[in-house]
PDB file of C-alpha atoms in Angstrom:
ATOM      1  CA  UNK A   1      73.164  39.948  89.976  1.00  0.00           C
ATOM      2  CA  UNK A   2      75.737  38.723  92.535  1.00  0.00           C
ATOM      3  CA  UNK A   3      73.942  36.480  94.886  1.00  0.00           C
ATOM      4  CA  UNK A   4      75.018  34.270  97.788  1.00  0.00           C
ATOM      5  CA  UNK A   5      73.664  31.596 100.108  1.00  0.00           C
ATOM      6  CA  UNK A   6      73.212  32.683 103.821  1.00  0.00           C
ATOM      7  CA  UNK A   7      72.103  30.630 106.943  1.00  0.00           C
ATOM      8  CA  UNK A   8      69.484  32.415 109.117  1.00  0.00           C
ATOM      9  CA  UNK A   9      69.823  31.897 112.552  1.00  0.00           C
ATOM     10  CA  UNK A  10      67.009  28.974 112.370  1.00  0.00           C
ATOM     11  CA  UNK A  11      68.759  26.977 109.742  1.00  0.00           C
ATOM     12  CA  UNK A  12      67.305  27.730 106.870  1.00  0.00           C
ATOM     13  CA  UNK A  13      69.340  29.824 104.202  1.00  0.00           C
ATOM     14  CA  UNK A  14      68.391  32.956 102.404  1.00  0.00           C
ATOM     15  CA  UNK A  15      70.078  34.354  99.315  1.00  0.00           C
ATOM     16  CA  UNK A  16      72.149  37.794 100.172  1.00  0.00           C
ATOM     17  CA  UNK A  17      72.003  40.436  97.289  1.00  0.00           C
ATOM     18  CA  UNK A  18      75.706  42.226  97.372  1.00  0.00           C
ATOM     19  CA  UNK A  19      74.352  44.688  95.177  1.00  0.00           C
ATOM     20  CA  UNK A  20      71.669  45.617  97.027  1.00  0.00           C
ATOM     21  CA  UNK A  21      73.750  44.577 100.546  1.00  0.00           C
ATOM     22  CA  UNK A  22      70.319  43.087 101.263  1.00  0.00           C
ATOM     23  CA  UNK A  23      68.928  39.797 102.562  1.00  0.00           C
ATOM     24  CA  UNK A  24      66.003  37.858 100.802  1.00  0.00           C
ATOM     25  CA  UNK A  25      64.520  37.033 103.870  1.00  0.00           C
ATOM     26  CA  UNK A  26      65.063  37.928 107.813  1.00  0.00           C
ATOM     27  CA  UNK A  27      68.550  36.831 109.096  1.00  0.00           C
ATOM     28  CA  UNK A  28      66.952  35.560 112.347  1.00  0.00           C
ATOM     29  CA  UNK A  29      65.162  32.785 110.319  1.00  0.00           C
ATOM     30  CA  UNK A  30      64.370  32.772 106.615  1.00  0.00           C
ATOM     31  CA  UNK A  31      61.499  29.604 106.953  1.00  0.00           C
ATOM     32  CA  UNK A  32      60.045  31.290 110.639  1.00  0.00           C
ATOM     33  CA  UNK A  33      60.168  34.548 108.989  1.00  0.00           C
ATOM     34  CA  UNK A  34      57.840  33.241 106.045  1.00  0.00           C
ATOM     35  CA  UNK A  35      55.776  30.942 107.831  1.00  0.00           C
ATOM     36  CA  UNK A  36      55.072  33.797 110.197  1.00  0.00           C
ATOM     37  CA  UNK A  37      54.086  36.311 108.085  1.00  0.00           C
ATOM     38  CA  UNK A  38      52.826  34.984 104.764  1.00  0.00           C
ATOM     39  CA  UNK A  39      51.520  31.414 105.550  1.00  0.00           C
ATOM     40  CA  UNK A  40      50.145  31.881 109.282  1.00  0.00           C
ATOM     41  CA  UNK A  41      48.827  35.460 109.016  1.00  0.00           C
ATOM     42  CA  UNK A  42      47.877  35.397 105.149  1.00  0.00           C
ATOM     43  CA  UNK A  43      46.735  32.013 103.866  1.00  0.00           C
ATOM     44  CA  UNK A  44      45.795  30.342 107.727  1.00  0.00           C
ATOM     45  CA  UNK A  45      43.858  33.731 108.376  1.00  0.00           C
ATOM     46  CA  UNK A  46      41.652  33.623 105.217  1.00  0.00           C
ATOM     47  CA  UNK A  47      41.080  30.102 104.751  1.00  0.00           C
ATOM     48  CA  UNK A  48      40.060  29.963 108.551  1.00  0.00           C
ATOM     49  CA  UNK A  49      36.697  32.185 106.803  1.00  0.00           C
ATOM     50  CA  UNK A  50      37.184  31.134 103.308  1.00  0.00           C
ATOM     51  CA  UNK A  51      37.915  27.285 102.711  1.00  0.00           C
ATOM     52  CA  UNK A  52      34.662  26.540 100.605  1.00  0.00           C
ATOM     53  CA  UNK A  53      36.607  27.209  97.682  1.00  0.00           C
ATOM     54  CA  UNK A  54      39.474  27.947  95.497  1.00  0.00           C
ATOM     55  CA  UNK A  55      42.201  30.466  96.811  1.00  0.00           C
ATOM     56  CA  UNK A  56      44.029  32.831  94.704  1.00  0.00           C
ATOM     57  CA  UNK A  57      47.260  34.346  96.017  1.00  0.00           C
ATOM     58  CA  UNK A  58      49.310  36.825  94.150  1.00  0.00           C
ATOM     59  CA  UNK A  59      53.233  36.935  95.426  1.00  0.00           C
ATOM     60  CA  UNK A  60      54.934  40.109  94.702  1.00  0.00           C
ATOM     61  CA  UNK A  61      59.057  38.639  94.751  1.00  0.00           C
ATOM     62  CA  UNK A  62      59.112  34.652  94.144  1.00  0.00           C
ATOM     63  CA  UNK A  63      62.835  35.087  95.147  1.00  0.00           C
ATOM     64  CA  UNK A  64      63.854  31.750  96.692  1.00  0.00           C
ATOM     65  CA  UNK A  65      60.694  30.109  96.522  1.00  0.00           C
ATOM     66  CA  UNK A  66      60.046  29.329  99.802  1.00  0.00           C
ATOM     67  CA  UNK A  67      56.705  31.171  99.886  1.00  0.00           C
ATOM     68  CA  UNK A  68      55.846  29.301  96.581  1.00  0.00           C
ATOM     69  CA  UNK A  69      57.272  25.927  98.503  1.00  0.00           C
ATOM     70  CA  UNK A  70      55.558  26.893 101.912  1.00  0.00           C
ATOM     71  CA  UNK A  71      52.011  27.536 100.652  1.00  0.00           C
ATOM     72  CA  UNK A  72      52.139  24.164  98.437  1.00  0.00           C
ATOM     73  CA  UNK A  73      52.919  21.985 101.653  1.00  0.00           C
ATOM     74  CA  UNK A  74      49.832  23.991 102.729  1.00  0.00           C
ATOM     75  CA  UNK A  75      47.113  23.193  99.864  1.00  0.00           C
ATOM     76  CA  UNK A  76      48.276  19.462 100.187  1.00  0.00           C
ATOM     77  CA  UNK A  77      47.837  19.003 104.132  1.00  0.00           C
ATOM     78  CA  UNK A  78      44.384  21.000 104.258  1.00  0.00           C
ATOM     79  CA  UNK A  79      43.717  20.058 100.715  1.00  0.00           C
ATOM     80  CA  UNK A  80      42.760  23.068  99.946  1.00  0.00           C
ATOM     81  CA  UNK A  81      42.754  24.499  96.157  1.00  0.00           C
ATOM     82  CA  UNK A  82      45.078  27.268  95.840  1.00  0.00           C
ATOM     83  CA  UNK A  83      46.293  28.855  92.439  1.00  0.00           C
ATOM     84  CA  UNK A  84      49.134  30.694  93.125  1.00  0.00           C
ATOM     85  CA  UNK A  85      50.766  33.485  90.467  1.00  0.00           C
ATOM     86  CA  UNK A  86      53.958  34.971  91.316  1.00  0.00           C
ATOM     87  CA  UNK A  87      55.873  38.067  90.293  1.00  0.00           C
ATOM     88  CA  UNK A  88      59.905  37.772  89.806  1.00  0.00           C
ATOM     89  CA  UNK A  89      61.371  40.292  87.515  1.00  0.00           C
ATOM     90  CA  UNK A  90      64.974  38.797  88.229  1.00  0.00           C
ATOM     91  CA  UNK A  91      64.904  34.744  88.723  1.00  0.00           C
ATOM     92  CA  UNK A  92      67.865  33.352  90.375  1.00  0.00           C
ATOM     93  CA  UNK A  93      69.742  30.193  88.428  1.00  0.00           C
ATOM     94  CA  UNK A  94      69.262  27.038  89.530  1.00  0.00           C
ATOM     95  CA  UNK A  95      73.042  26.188  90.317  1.00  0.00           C
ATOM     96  CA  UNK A  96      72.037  28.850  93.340  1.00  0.00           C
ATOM     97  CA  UNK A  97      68.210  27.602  94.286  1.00  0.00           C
ATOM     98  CA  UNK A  98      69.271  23.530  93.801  1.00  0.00           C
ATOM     99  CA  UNK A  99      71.434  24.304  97.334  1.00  0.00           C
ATOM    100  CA  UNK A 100      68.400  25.773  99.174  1.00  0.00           C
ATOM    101  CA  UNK A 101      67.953  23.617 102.364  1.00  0.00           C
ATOM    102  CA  UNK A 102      64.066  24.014 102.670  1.00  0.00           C
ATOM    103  CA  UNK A 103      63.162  20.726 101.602  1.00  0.00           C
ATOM    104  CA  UNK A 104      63.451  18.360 104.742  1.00  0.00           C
ATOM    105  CA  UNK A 105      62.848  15.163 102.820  1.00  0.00           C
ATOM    106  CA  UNK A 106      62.694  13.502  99.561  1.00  0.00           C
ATOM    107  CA  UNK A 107      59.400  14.538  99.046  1.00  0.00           C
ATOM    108  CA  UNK A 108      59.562  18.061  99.570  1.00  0.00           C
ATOM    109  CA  UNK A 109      63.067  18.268  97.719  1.00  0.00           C
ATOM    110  CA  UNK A 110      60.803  17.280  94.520  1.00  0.00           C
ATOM    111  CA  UNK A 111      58.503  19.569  95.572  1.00  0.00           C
ATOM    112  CA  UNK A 112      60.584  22.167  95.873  1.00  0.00           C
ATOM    113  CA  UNK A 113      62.703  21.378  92.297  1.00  0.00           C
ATOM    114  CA  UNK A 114      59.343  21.209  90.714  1.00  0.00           C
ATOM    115  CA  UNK A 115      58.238  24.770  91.814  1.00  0.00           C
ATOM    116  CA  UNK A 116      61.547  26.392  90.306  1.00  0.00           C
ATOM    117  CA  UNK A 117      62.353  24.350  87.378  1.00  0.00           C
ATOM    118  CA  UNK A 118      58.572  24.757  86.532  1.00  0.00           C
ATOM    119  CA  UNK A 119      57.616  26.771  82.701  1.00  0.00           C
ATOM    120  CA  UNK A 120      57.789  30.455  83.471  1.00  0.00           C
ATOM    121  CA  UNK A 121      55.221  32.515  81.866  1.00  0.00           C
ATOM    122  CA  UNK A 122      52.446  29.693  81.758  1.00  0.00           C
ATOM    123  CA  UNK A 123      50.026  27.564  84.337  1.00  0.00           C
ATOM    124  CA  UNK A 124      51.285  24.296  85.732  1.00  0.00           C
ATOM    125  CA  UNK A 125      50.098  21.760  87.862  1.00  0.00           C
ATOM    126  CA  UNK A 126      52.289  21.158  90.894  1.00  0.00           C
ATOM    127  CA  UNK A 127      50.008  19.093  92.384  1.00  0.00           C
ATOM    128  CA  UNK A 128      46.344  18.548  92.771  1.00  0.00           C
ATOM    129  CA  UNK A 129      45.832  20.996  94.864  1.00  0.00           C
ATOM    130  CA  UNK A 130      48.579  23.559  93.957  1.00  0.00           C
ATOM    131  CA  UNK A 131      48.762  25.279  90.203  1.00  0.00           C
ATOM    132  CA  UNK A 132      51.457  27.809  89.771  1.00  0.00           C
ATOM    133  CA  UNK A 133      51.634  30.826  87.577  1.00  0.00           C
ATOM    134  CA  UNK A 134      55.507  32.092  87.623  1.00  0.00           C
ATOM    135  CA  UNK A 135      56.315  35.569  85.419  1.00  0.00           C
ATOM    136  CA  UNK A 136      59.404  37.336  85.136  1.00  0.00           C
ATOM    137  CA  UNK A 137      58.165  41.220  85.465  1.00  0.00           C
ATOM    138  CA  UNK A 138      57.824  43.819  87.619  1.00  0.00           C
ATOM    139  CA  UNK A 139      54.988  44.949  89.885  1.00  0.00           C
ATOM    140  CA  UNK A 140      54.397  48.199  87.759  1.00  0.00           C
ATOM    141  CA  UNK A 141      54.494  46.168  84.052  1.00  0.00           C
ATOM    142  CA  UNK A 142      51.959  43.371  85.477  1.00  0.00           C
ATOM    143  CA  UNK A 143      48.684  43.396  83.899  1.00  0.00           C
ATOM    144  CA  UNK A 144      46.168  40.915  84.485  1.00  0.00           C
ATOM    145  CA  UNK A 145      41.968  40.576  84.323  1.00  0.00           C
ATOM    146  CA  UNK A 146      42.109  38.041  87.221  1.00  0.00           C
ATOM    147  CA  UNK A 147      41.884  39.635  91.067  1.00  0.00           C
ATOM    148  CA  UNK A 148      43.150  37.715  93.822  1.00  0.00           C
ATOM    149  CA  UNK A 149      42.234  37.154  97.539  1.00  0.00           C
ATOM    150  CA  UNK A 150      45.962  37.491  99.287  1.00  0.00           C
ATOM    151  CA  UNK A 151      48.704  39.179  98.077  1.00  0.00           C
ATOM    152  CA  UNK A 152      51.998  38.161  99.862  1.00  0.00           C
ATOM    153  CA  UNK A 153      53.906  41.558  99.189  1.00  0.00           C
ATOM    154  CA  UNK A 154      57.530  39.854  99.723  1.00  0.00           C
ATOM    155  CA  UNK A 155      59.505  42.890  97.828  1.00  0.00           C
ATOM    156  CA  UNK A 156      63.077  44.178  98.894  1.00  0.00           C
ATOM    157  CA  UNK A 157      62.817  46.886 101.786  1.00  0.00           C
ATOM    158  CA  UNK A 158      61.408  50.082 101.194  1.00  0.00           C
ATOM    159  CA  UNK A 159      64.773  51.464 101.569  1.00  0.00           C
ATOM    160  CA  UNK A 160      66.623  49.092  98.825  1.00  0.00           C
ATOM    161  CA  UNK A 161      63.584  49.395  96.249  1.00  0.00           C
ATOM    162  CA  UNK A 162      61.549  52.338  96.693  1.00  0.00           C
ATOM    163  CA  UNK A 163      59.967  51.896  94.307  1.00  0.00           C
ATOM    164  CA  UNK A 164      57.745  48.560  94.304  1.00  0.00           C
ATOM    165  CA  UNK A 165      56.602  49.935  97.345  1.00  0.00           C
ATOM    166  CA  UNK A 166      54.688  53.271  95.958  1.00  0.00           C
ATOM    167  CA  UNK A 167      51.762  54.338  96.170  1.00  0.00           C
ATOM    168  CA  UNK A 168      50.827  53.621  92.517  1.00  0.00           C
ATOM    169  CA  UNK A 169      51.959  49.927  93.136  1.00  0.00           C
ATOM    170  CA  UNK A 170      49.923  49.688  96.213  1.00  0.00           C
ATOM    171  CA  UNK A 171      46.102  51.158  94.503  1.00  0.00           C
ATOM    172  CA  UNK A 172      47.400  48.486  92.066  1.00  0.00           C
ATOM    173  CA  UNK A 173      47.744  45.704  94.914  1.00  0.00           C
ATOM    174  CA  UNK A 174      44.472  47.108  95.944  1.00  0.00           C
ATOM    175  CA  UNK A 175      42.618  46.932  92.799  1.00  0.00           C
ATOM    176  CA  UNK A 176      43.570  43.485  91.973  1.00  0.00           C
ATOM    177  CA  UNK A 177      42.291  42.375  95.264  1.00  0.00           C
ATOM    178  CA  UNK A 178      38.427  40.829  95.683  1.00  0.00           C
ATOM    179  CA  UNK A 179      36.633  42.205  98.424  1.00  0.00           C
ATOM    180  CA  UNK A 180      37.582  41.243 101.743  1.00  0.00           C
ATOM    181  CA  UNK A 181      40.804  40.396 100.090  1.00  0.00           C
ATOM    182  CA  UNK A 182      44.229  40.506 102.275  1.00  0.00           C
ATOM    183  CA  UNK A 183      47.743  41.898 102.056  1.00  0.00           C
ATOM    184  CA  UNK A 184      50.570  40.328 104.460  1.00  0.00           C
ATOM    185  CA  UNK A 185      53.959  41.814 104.404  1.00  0.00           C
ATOM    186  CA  UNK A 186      56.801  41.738 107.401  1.00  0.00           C
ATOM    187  CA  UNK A 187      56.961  45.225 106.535  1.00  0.00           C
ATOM    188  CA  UNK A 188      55.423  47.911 109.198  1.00  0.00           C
ATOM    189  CA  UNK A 189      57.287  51.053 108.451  1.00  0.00           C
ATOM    190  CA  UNK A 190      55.143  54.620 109.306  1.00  0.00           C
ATOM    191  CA  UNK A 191      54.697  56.156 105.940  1.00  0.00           C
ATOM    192  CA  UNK A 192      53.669  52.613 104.369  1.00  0.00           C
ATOM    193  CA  UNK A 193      50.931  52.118 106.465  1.00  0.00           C
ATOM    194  CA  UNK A 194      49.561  55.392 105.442  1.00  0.00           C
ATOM    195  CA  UNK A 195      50.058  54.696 101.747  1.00  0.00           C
ATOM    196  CA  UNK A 196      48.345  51.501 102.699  1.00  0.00           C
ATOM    197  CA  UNK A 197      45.344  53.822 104.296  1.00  0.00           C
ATOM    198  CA  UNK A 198      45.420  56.532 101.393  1.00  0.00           C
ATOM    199  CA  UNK A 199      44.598  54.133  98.856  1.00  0.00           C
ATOM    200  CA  UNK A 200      41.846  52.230 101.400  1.00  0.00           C
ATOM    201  CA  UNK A 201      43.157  49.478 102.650  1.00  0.00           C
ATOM    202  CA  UNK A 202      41.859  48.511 106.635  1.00  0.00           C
ATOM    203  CA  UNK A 203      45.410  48.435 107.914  1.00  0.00           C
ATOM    204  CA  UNK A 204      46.367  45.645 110.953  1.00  0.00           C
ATOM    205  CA  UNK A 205      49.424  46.074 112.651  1.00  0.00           C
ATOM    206  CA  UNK A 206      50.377  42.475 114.099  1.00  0.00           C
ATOM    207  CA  UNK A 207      52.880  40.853 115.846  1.00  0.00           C
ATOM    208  CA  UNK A 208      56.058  40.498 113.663  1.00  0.00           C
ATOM    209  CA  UNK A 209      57.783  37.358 113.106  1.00  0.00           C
ATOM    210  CA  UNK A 210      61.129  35.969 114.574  1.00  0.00           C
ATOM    211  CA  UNK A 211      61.664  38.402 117.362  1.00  0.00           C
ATOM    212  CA  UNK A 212      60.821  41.351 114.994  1.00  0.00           C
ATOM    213  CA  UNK A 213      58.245  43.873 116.673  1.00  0.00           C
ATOM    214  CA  UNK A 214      55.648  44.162 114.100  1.00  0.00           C
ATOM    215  CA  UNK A 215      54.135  43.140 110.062  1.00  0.00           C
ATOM    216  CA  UNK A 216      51.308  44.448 108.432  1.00  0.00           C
ATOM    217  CA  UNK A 217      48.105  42.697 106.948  1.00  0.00           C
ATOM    218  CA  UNK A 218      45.949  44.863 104.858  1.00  0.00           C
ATOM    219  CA  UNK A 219      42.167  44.268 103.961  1.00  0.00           C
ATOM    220  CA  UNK A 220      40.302  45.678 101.133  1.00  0.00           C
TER     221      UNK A 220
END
């Protein structure tokens, strides 16, 4: 897959897809865009109502790892137990992800090796309070008995994969949520919101991140 590094407009790169002509993340700021949407409005919003215990979070597109990298910083400065299973049917290499600039420090550049160069396909330890499960499939093959309480549904546009976003894929998202469980994406397109409906989801249209007018979080 031909891939290249970008540099959003806050600094932070993002990986563009010639293939797809697609970015990973919003060009006005990859680390704003994910902090926005995922992190503020998906982990901050439950744990604000849910912090007695452990969190599970399902990712749907590991990508770049910065949601992986972002939500680990989080566990450790709330100390907060979060296992966190992610979905990536095409991993980058690491001669791309070793030139990410999300890591602002020493610390955080282990942090952030550890999450990618971490055994696909199996639990591991990141640190005490973050355990990561990465597997190399698609939405549609994944088949687990656990359920989840956030889903961070980080998938290529609507437009550029049609077909992660379907309606079969989203009564799956729904199904492998616990009750009360959430869906964040920056997505907020018409007909996806109604999919969102059809299959029962509470759908929230919220403020969107870097400059963008809207995202979606879901609630089962």
């Amino acid at each position: 897959m031909p891939i290249k590094i970008i540099v959003t407009e806050d600094g932070s790169h993002s990986l563009f897809d010639d293939e797809l002509n697609e970015a990973y993340h919003s060009i006005r700021g990859a680390k704003g865009e994910s902090m926005h949407v995922f992190v503020k409005n998906g982990l901050d919003h439950w744990l604000a109502q849910n912090s007695d215990r452990k969190t599970r979070v399902l990712e749907v597109g590991f990508g770049t790892g910065l949601n992986a990298f972002l939500t680990a910083k989080a566990a450790d400065n709330c100390e907060q137990k979060i296992h966190f299973t992610s979905i990536e049917p095409y991993p980058i290499e690491r001669d791309v992800y070793a030139r990410l600039n999300f890591a602002e420090n020493d610390r955080e550049i282990e942090l952030l090796s550890t999450i990618h160069e971490s055994s696909w396909e199996k639990e591991v330890a990141i640190t005490p309070y973050f355990e990561l499960h990465k597997t190399s499939t698609k939405l549609e093959d994944f088949n687990t008995f656990e359920t989840f309480n956030i889903i961070y549904f980080d998938a290529f546009a609507p437009s550029k994969q049609p077909e992660v976003w379907s309606p079969e894929n989203l009564k799956k998202c729904y199904n492998l949520l616990s009750s009360g469980g959430l869906l964040t994406t920056y997505c907020a397109q018409g007909q996806f919101k109604r999919n969102l409906a059809k299959v029962g989801f509470r759908v929230q249209t919220l403020q969107g991140a870097m400059g963008k007018k809207e995202m979606v979080r879901a609630i089962k």
